[in-house]
PDB file of C-alpha atoms in Angstrom:
ATOM      1  CA  MET A   1      96.181 108.130 109.647  1.00 68.00           C
ATOM      2  CA  GLY A   2      98.909 106.286 107.797  1.00 80.00           C
ATOM      3  CA  GLY A   3     102.519 107.238 108.086  1.00 92.00           C
ATOM      4  CA  LEU A   4     105.963 106.411 106.782  1.00 96.00           C
ATOM      5  CA  ARG A   5     109.473 107.048 108.088  1.00 96.00           C
ATOM      6  CA  CYS A   6     111.399 108.643 105.234  1.00 96.00           C
ATOM      7  CA  VAL A   7     115.057 108.084 104.330  1.00 96.00           C
ATOM      8  CA  ASP A   8     115.966 111.611 105.538  1.00 95.00           C
ATOM      9  CA  GLY A   9     114.502 110.832 108.986  1.00 96.00           C
ATOM     10  CA  SER A  10     111.348 112.911 108.522  1.00 95.00           C
ATOM     11  CA  TYR A  11     107.899 111.382 109.040  1.00 96.00           C
ATOM     12  CA  LEU A  12     105.262 111.542 106.315  1.00 96.00           C
ATOM     13  CA  THR A  13     101.677 111.348 107.560  1.00 95.00           C
ATOM     14  CA  VAL A  14      98.896 110.644 105.050  1.00 95.00           C
ATOM     15  CA  THR A  15      95.336 111.247 106.263  1.00 94.00           C
ATOM     16  CA  PRO A  16      92.163 110.605 104.223  1.00 93.00           C
ATOM     17  CA  VAL A  17      89.737 113.539 104.252  1.00 91.00           C
ATOM     18  CA  ALA A  18      86.160 113.122 103.045  1.00 90.00           C
ATOM     19  CA  CYS A  19      84.890 114.909  99.931  1.00 87.00           C
ATOM     20  CA  THR A  20      81.228 115.770 100.428  1.00 87.00           C
ATOM     21  CA  ASP A  21      78.392 116.499  98.031  1.00 88.00           C
ATOM     22  CA  SER A  22      76.129 119.561  98.152  1.00 91.00           C
ATOM     23  CA  VAL A  23      74.140 118.159 101.093  1.00 93.00           C
ATOM     24  CA  GLY A  24      77.211 117.115 103.100  1.00 88.00           C
ATOM     25  CA  THR A  25      77.230 113.390 102.335  1.00 89.00           C
ATOM     26  CA  PRO A  26      80.759 111.965 101.998  1.00 88.00           C
ATOM     27  CA  TYR A  27      81.307 110.252  98.649  1.00 87.00           C
ATOM     28  CA  GLU A  28      85.091 110.057  98.135  1.00 87.00           C
ATOM     29  CA  ILE A  29      88.346 111.245  99.696  1.00 89.00           C
ATOM     30  CA  THR A  30      91.455 113.310  99.212  1.00 89.00           C
ATOM     31  CA  LEU A  31      94.707 112.767 101.103  1.00 93.00           C
ATOM     32  CA  GLU A  32      96.225 115.321 103.453  1.00 92.00           C
ATOM     33  CA  LEU A  33     100.027 115.188 103.620  1.00 93.00           C
ATOM     34  CA  ARG A  34     102.044 116.264 106.657  1.00 93.00           C
ATOM     35  CA  ARG A  35     105.794 116.347 107.168  1.00 93.00           C
ATOM     36  CA  ASP A  36     106.748 115.887 110.821  1.00 94.00           C
ATOM     37  CA  GLY A  37     103.249 117.092 111.753  1.00 93.00           C
ATOM     38  CA  ALA A  38     103.308 120.261 109.636  1.00 92.00           C
ATOM     39  CA  PRO A  39     100.802 120.472 106.740  1.00 90.00           C
ATOM     40  CA  CYS A  40     102.508 120.216 103.357  1.00 89.00           C
ATOM     41  CA  GLY A  41      99.815 119.452 100.791  1.00 87.00           C
ATOM     42  CA  THR A  42      96.546 117.847  99.742  1.00 89.00           C
ATOM     43  CA  VAL A  43      96.463 115.318  96.908  1.00 90.00           C
ATOM     44  CA  GLY A  44      94.503 112.520  95.304  1.00 82.00           C
ATOM     45  CA  GLU A  45      91.090 113.961  94.617  1.00 78.00           C
ATOM     46  CA  ARG A  46      88.692 110.982  94.551  1.00 80.00           C
ATOM     47  CA  CYS A  47      91.442 108.352  94.982  1.00 88.00           C
ATOM     48  CA  GLY A  48      89.753 105.940  97.411  1.00 89.00           C
ATOM     49  CA  TRP A  49      88.855 103.357  94.765  1.00 89.00           C
ATOM     50  CA  LEU A  50      92.408 103.393  93.409  1.00 92.00           C
ATOM     51  CA  LEU A  51      93.861 102.787  96.886  1.00 93.00           C
ATOM     52  CA  ALA A  52      91.455  99.867  97.411  1.00 93.00           C
ATOM     53  CA  ARG A  53      92.469  98.361  94.053  1.00 94.00           C
ATOM     54  CA  LEU A  54      96.177  98.761  94.898  1.00 94.00           C
ATOM     55  CA  ALA A  55      95.694  97.107  98.313  1.00 95.00           C
ATOM     56  CA  ARG A  56      94.091  94.070  96.632  1.00 94.00           C
ATOM     57  CA  GLY A  57      96.860  93.965  93.985  1.00 92.00           C
ATOM     58  CA  VAL A  58      99.697  94.057  96.531  1.00 93.00           C
ATOM     59  CA  SER A  59      98.030  91.249  98.534  1.00 93.00           C
ATOM     60  CA  ARG A  60      97.601  89.088  95.395  1.00 91.00           C
ATOM     61  CA  ALA A  61     101.209  89.685  94.339  1.00 90.00           C
ATOM     62  CA  ARG A  62     102.536  88.802  97.807  1.00 90.00           C
ATOM     63  CA  GLU A  63     100.502  85.591  97.744  1.00 87.00           C
ATOM     64  CA  ALA A  64     101.961  84.875  94.262  1.00 76.00           C
ATOM     65  CA  GLN A  65      98.509  84.825  92.676  1.00 65.00           C
ATOM     66  CA  GLU A  66      99.663  87.111  89.881  1.00 59.00           C
ATOM     67  CA  GLN A  67     101.014  85.144  86.948  1.00 60.00           C
ATOM     68  CA  GLY A  68     104.622  84.064  87.485  1.00 61.00           C
ATOM     69  CA  GLU A  69     105.346  86.287  90.512  1.00 61.00           C
ATOM     70  CA  ALA A  70     106.647  83.442  92.729  1.00 65.00           C
ATOM     71  CA  GLY A  71     109.061  82.258  90.028  1.00 70.00           C
ATOM     72  CA  LYS A  72     110.383  85.726  89.230  1.00 80.00           C
ATOM     73  CA  TRP A  73     110.524  86.912  92.838  1.00 86.00           C
ATOM     74  CA  PRO A  74     110.966  84.088  95.389  1.00 85.00           C
ATOM     75  CA  ASP A  75     110.980  86.563  98.308  1.00 89.00           C
ATOM     76  CA  PRO A  76     107.415  87.853  98.911  1.00 91.00           C
ATOM     77  CA  ASP A  77     108.869  91.247  99.944  1.00 93.00           C
ATOM     78  CA  ASP A  78     109.986  91.707  96.311  1.00 92.00           C
ATOM     79  CA  ARG A  79     106.514  90.989  94.863  1.00 91.00           C
ATOM     80  CA  PHE A  80     104.408  93.927  93.706  1.00 91.00           C
ATOM     81  CA  PRO A  81     101.559  94.269  91.241  1.00 89.00           C
ATOM     82  CA  GLY A  82     102.439  95.487  87.776  1.00 75.00           C
ATOM     83  CA  ASP A  83     105.104  94.766  85.250  1.00 63.00           C
ATOM     84  CA  GLU A  84     108.867  94.723  85.516  1.00 61.00           C
ATOM     85  CA  GLY A  85     111.067  97.771  85.699  1.00 57.00           C
ATOM     86  CA  GLY A  86     110.180 101.221  86.933  1.00 63.00           C
ATOM     87  CA  SER A  87     106.406 100.912  86.862  1.00 87.00           C
ATOM     88  CA  GLU A  88     104.318 103.460  88.706  1.00 92.00           C
ATOM     89  CA  LEU A  89     101.756 102.128  91.197  1.00 94.00           C
ATOM     90  CA  PHE A  90     100.110 105.513  91.781  1.00 93.00           C
ATOM     91  CA  SER A  91     100.562 109.220  91.296  1.00 92.00           C
ATOM     92  CA  PHE A  92      98.249 111.594  93.141  1.00 91.00           C
ATOM     93  CA  ARG A  93      98.311 115.352  92.657  1.00 87.00           C
ATOM     94  CA  TYR A  94      96.107 118.203  93.688  1.00 77.00           C
ATOM     95  CA  ARG A  95      94.300 119.899  90.847  1.00 64.00           C
ATOM     96  CA  ALA A  96      92.645 123.278  91.199  1.00 59.00           C
ATOM     97  CA  ARG A  97      89.320 123.909  89.451  1.00 57.00           C
ATOM     98  CA  SER A  98      91.302 125.665  86.724  1.00 57.00           C
ATOM     99  CA  GLY A  99      93.137 122.391  86.052  1.00 56.00           C
ATOM    100  CA  ALA A 100      96.459 123.676  87.373  1.00 54.00           C
ATOM    101  CA  VAL A 101      98.487 121.194  89.433  1.00 54.00           C
ATOM    102  CA  THR A 102      99.256 122.742  92.820  1.00 63.00           C
ATOM    103  CA  GLY A 103      99.327 121.724  96.472  1.00 70.00           C
ATOM    104  CA  GLY A 104     101.618 118.714  96.351  1.00 85.00           C
ATOM    105  CA  GLU A 105     102.106 115.229  94.967  1.00 91.00           C
ATOM    106  CA  LEU A 106     102.262 111.676  96.329  1.00 94.00           C
ATOM    107  CA  ARG A 107     103.506 108.888  94.093  1.00 94.00           C
ATOM    108  CA  CYS A 108     104.845 105.358  94.251  1.00 95.00           C
ATOM    109  CA  GLN A 109     107.222 103.799  91.748  1.00 95.00           C
ATOM    110  CA  LEU A 110     108.780 100.350  91.684  1.00 94.00           C
ATOM    111  CA  ARG A 111     112.518 100.100  91.314  1.00 93.00           C
ATOM    112  CA  THR A 112     114.743  97.073  90.837  1.00 91.00           C
ATOM    113  CA  ILE A 113     117.843  97.212  93.011  1.00 90.00           C
ATOM    114  CA  PRO A 114     120.897  94.931  92.640  1.00 92.00           C
ATOM    115  CA  ILE A 115     122.692  94.073  95.900  1.00 89.00           C
ATOM    116  CA  TRP A 116     126.141  92.436  95.963  1.00 93.00           C
ATOM    117  CA  LEU A 117     126.387  89.478  98.366  1.00 92.00           C
ATOM    118  CA  PRO A 118     130.135  89.026  98.950  1.00 94.00           C
ATOM    119  CA  ALA A 119     129.752  85.762 100.939  1.00 95.00           C
ATOM    120  CA  GLN A 120     127.948  84.137  97.998  1.00 92.00           C
ATOM    121  CA  GLY A 121     129.966  85.945  95.345  1.00 93.00           C
ATOM    122  CA  GLU A 122     126.825  86.968  93.484  1.00 92.00           C
ATOM    123  CA  TRP A 123     124.293  89.674  92.951  1.00 92.00           C
ATOM    124  CA  ARG A 124     120.777  89.508  94.376  1.00 89.00           C
ATOM    125  CA  VAL A 125     118.114  91.559  92.679  1.00 90.00           C
ATOM    126  CA  THR A 126     115.348  93.040  94.828  1.00 92.00           C
ATOM    127  CA  ARG A 127     112.369  95.276  94.112  1.00 92.00           C
ATOM    128  CA  ARG A 128     111.248  98.107  96.336  1.00 95.00           C
ATOM    129  CA  ALA A 129     108.483 100.679  96.287  1.00 96.00           C
ATOM    130  CA  TYR A 130     109.681 104.272  96.402  1.00 96.00           C
ATOM    131  CA  VAL A 131     106.946 106.431  97.905  1.00 96.00           C
ATOM    132  CA  GLU A 132     107.736 110.078  97.246  1.00 96.00           C
ATOM    133  CA  ALA A 133     105.849 113.145  98.414  1.00 94.00           C
ATOM    134  CA  TRP A 134     106.248 116.823  97.658  1.00 89.00           C
ATOM    135  CA  GLY A 135     104.491 119.572  99.470  1.00 83.00           C
ATOM    136  CA  SER A 136     103.248 122.822  98.025  1.00 76.00           C
ATOM    137  CA  SER A 137     106.567 124.380  99.105  1.00 78.00           C
ATOM    138  CA  GLY A 138     108.456 121.976  96.828  1.00 78.00           C
ATOM    139  CA  VAL A 139     110.219 120.110  99.657  1.00 81.00           C
ATOM    140  CA  GLY A 140     110.264 116.365  98.997  1.00 90.00           C
ATOM    141  CA  MET A 141     110.319 113.201 101.090  1.00 95.00           C
ATOM    142  CA  ARG A 142     111.038 109.591 100.138  1.00 97.00           C
ATOM    143  CA  ALA A 143     110.353 106.260 101.835  1.00 97.00           C
ATOM    144  CA  VAL A 144     111.652 102.940 100.484  1.00 97.00           C
ATOM    145  CA  LEU A 145     109.309 100.017 101.221  1.00 97.00           C
ATOM    146  CA  THR A 146     109.144  96.265 100.830  1.00 96.00           C
ATOM    147  CA  SER A 147     105.843  94.897  99.535  1.00 95.00           C
ATOM    148  CA  SER A 148     104.811  93.940 103.090  1.00 96.00           C
ATOM    149  CA  GLU A 149     105.443  97.507 104.278  1.00 97.00           C
ATOM    150  CA  LEU A 150     103.550  98.930 101.303  1.00 97.00           C
ATOM    151  CA  ALA A 151     100.685  96.487 101.948  1.00 96.00           C
ATOM    152  CA  ALA A 152     100.432  97.558 105.606  1.00 96.00           C
ATOM    153  CA  PHE A 153     100.499 101.247 104.631  1.00 97.00           C
ATOM    154  CA  VAL A 154      97.899 100.973 101.850  1.00 96.00           C
ATOM    155  CA  HIS A 155      95.580  98.591 103.741  1.00 95.00           C
ATOM    156  CA  GLY A 156      95.695 101.014 106.697  1.00 95.00           C
ATOM    157  CA  LEU A 157      94.734 103.892 104.395  1.00 94.00           C
ATOM    158  CA  VAL A 158      91.868 101.858 102.889  1.00 93.00           C
ATOM    159  CA  ASP A 159      90.542 101.077 106.389  1.00 93.00           C
ATOM    160  CA  GLU A 160      90.645 104.801 107.202  1.00 92.00           C
ATOM    161  CA  VAL A 161      88.933 105.654 103.905  1.00 90.00           C
ATOM    162  CA  GLU A 162      86.071 103.274 104.710  1.00 89.00           C
ATOM    163  CA  HIS A 163      85.739 104.798 108.183  1.00 88.00           C
ATOM    164  CA  CYS A 164      85.927 108.309 106.716  1.00 84.00           C
ATOM    165  CA  LEU A 165      83.122 107.461 104.280  1.00 84.00           C
ATOM    166  CA  GLY A 166      80.901 106.176 107.063  1.00 78.00           C
ATOM    167  CA  GLY A 167      81.463 102.472 106.457  1.00 66.00           C
ATOM    168  CA  ARG A 168      80.968 102.579 102.689  1.00 57.00           C
ATOM    169  CA  ASP A 169      83.237 100.327 100.667  1.00 54.00           C
ATOM    170  CA  SER A 170      85.740 102.475  98.737  1.00 53.00           C
ATOM    171  CA  GLY A 171      86.420  99.871  96.102  1.00 53.00           C
TER     172      GLY A 171
END
């Protein structure tokens, strides 16, 4: 089970739960969200492949294998997959059979943050991943992560997904 310490001090736990077919064979996952141990939502129906793709993308960006990442972002903690600006890395919701969105949301957006460095007399621009979760009650949580923290979180989830699916590769 993956978890993140949020900016308000709460702890968000994200646990993959297997989706099974009519004979009980696991084929994909959803994510169970908990706030400080209390259930707050289920999201991301069939999102295992997307998590695996994101894990690979974050690793490539950190290693500066994505075009121009090392030049644009010398600090590996500022390197994420995707374009500049406020790009969204994922957005998982729970959808009822009727198509209505209920039960929570988990999403991750990139934000560029300027930081003033008084000793150098200049601004430094960083990028961070904002992971935000809302439970079915509407209460939200937010964690702000470097790319190394996001990589650890997502790779941990992918490992759990593979275990949850009985060793099958999710991506």
